[in-house]
Short mmCIF file of C-alpha atoms in Angstrom, two decimals:
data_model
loop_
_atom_site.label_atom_id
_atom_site.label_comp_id
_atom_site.label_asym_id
_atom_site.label_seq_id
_atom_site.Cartn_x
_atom_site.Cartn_y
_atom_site.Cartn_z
CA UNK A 1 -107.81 -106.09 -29.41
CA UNK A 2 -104.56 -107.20 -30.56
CA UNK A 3 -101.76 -106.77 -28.04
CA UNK A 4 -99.61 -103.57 -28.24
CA UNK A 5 -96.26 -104.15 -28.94
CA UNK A 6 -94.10 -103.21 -25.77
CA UNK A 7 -93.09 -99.54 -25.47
CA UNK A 8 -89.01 -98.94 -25.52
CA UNK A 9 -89.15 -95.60 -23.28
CA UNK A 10 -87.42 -92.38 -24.74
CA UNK A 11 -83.97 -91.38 -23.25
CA UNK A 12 -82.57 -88.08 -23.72
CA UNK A 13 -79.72 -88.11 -26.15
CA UNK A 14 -76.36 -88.21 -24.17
CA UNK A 15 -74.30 -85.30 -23.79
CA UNK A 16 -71.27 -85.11 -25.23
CA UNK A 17 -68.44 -85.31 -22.13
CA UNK A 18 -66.30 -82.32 -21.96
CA UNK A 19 -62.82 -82.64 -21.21
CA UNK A 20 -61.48 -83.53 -17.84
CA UNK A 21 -61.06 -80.14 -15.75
CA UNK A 22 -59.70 -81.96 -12.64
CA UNK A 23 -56.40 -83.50 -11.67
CA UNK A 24 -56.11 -86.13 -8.80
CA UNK A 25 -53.79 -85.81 -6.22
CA UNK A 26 -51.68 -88.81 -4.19
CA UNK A 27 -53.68 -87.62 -1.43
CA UNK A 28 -56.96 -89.03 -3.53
CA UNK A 29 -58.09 -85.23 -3.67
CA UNK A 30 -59.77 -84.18 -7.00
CA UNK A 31 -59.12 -80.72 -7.93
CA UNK A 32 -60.86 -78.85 -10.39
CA UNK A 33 -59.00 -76.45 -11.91
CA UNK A 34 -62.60 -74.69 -13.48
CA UNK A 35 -63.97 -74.61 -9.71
CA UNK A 36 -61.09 -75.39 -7.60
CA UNK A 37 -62.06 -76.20 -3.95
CA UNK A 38 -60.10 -75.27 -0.77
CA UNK A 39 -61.28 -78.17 0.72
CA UNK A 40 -59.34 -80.12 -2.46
CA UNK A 41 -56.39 -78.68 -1.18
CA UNK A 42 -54.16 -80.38 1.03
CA UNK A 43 -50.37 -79.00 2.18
CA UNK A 44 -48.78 -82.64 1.14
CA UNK A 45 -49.66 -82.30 -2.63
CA UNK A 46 -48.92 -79.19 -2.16
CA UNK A 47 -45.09 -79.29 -1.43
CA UNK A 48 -44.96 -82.83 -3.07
CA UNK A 49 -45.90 -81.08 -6.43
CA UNK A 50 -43.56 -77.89 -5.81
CA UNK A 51 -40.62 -79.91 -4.68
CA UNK A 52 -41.08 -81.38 -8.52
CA UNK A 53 -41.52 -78.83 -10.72
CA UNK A 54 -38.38 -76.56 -12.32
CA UNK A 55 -38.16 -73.14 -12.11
CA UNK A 56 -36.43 -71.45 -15.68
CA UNK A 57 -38.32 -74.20 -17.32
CA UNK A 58 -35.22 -76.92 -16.37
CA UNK A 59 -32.71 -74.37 -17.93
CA UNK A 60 -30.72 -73.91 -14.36
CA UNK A 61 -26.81 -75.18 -13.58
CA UNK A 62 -26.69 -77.91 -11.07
CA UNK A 63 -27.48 -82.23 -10.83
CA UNK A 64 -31.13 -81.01 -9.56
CA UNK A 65 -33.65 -78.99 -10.86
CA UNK A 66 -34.28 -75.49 -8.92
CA UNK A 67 -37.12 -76.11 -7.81
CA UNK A 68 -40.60 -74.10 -6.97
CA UNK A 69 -40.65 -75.60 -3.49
CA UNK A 70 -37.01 -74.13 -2.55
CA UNK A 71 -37.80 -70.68 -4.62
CA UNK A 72 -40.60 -70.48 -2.16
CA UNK A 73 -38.25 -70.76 0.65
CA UNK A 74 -35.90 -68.22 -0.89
CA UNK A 75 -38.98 -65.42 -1.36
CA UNK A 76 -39.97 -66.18 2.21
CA UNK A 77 -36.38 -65.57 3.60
CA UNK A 78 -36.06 -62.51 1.53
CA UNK A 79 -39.39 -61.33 2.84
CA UNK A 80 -38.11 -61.71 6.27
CA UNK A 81 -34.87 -59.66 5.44
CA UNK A 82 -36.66 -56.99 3.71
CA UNK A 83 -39.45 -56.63 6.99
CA UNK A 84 -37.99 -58.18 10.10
CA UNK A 85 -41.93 -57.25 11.85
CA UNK A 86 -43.82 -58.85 8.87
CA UNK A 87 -46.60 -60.55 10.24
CA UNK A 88 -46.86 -64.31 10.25
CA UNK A 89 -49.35 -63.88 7.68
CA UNK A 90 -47.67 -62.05 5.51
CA UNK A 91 -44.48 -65.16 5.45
CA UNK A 92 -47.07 -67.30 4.82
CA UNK A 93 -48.54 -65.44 1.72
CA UNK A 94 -44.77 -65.29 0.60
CA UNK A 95 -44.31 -69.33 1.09
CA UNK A 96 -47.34 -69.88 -0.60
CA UNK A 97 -46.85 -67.32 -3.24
CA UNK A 98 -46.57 -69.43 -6.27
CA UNK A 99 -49.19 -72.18 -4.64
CA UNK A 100 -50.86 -72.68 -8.03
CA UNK A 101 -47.93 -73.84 -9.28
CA UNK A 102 -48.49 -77.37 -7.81
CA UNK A 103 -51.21 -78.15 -10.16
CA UNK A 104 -50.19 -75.90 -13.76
CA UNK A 105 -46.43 -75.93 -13.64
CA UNK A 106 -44.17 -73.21 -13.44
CA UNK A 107 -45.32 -71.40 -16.97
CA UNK A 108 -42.06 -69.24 -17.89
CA UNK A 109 -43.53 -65.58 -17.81
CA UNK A 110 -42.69 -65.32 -21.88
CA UNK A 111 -45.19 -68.28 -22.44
CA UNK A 112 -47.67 -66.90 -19.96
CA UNK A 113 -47.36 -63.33 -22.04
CA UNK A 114 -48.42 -65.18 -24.96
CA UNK A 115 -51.34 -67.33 -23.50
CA UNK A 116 -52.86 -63.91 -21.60
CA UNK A 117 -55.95 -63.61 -19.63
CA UNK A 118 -57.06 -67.34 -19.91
CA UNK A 119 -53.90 -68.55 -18.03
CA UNK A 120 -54.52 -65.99 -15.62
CA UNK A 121 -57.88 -66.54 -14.65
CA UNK A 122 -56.74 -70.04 -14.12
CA UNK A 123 -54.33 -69.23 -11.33
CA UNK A 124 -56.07 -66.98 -10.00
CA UNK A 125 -58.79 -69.38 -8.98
CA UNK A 126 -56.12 -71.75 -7.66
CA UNK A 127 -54.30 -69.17 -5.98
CA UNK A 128 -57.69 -67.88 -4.28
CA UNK A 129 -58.58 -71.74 -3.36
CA UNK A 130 -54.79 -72.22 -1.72
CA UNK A 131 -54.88 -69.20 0.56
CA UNK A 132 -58.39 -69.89 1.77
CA UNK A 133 -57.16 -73.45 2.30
CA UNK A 134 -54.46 -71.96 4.89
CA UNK A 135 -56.36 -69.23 6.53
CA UNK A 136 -55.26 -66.18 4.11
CA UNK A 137 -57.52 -63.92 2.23
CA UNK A 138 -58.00 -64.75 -1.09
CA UNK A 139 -56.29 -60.97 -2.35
CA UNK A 140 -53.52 -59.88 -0.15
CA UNK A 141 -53.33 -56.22 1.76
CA UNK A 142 -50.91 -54.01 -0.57
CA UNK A 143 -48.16 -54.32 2.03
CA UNK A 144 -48.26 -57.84 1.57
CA UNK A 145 -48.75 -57.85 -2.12
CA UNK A 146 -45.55 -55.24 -2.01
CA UNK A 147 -43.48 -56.94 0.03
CA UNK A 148 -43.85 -60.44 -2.05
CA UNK A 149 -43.18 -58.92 -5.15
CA UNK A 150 -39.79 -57.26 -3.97
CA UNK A 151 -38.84 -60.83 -2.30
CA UNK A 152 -39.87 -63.12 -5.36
CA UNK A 153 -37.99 -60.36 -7.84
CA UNK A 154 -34.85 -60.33 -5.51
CA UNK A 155 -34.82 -63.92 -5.44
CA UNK A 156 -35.34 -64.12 -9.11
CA UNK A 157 -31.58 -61.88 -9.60
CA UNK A 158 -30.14 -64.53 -8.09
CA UNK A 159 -31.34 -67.69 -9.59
CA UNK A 160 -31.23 -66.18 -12.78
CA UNK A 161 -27.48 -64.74 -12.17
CA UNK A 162 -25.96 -67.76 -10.16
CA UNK A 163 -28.36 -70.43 -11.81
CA UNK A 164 -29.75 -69.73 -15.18
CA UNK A 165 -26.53 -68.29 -17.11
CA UNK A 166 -28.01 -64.33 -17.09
CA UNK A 167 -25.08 -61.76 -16.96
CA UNK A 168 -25.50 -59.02 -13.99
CA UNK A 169 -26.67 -56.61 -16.54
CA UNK A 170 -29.16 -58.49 -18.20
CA UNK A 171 -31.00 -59.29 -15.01
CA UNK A 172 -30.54 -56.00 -13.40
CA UNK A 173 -32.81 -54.82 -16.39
CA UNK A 174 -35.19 -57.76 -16.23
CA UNK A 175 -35.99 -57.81 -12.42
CA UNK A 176 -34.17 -54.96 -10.86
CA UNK A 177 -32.00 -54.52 -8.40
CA UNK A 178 -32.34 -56.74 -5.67
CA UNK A 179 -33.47 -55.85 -1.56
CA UNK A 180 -32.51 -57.78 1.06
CA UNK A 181 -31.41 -60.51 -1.44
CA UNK A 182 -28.79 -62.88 1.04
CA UNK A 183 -25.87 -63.08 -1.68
CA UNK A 184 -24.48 -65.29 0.28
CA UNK A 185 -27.25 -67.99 0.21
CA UNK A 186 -26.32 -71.68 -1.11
CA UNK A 187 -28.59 -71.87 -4.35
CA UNK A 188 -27.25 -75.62 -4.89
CA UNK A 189 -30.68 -77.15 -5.57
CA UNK A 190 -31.79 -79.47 -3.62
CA UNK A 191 -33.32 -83.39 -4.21
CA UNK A 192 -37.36 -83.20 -4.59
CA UNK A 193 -37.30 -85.01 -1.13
CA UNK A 194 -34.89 -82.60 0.77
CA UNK A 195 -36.93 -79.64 -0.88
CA UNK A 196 -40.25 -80.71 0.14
CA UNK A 197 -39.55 -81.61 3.76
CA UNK A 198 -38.23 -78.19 4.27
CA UNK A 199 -40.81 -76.80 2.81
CA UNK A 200 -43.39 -78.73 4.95
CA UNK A 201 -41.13 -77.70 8.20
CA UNK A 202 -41.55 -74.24 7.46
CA UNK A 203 -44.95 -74.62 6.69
CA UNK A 204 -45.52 -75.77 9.74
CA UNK A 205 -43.56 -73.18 12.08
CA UNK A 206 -45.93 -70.16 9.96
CA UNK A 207 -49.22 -72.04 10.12
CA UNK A 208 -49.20 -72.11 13.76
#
């Protein structure tokens, strides 16, 4: 018989790669922003990315930017103001309030009104993965919940009336009036290094 030519073996066609979903960290951590991991989450990148991104979308007085990291600090000081007894917890949740930020940005709410549920979803997974990370539930009590929202929106008034060029009018009808807002607080933002090694110090004293 003559000799049968040698087979070539079938492969399966190759799938076509879908985007990249993930973003990798200094730390070497890969987070996936479709599946993020608490274990992906470390408190370095964490304040390292804050301490870098602008709140008002860069649109703030100063030589810095205002950033996340130091509006962080600002909620959780509020917070404290507001409810002397909070539980450590509860400063924590307010530190690590805007946690997604870190990998997504600091989306102005206008944009994030126009994007909708897809953004959402997003930083909601993050936001989940970040407080697991730390010890927190993934959905806060409504005390806590409450008490963040009154802290971020007071500290909001006053970046946007002492940073971002809003008149006292305009952001009393945007966020409200603001509780336990310290009007005497230095807003001068801070460098990226300064910002993030006092967020890290505070990190610290609450994750005790």
């Amino acid at each position: 018989m003559p000799d049968r030519p040698p087979t070539t073996p079938i492969r399966a066609p190759k799938r076509a790669a879908g985007p990249r979903a993930w973003q990798r960290m200094l730390s070497g951590r890969r987070l996936d922003l479709l599946a993020p991991s608490p274990l992906d989450v470390e408190i370095e990148d964490v304040a390292h990315g804050l301490a870098r991104v602008a709140r008002w979308n860069g649109q703030t007085t100063g030589e810095h930017i205002f950033s996340v990291a130091q509006h962080s600090l600002l909620v959780e000081q509020i917070a404290r103001r507001i409810e002397p007894a909070a539980p450590r917890a509860s400063l924590l949740w307010a530190l690590l309030h805007d946690g997604p930020e870190y990998v997504v940005g600091d989306m102005i709410s206008p944009f994030k009104a126009v994007i909708g549920d897809s953004y959402r979803e997003v930083e909601a997974r993050l936001a989940a993965a970040v407080r697991l990370r730390f010890g927190l539930s993934p959905e806060p009590d409504a005390a806590c919940l409450k008490l963040v929202k009154r802290a971020d929106q007071s500290a909001a008034f006053l970046e946007a009336t002492r940073l971002a060029g809003f008149s006292l009018a305009e952001a009393t009808t945007v966020f409200g009036r603001p509780v336990g807002a310290p009007h005497d607080a230095d807003l001068t933002p801070w460098p990226a290094e300064t910002a993030k090694r006092r967020f890290l110090d505070r990190f610290a004293e609450l994750a005790v």
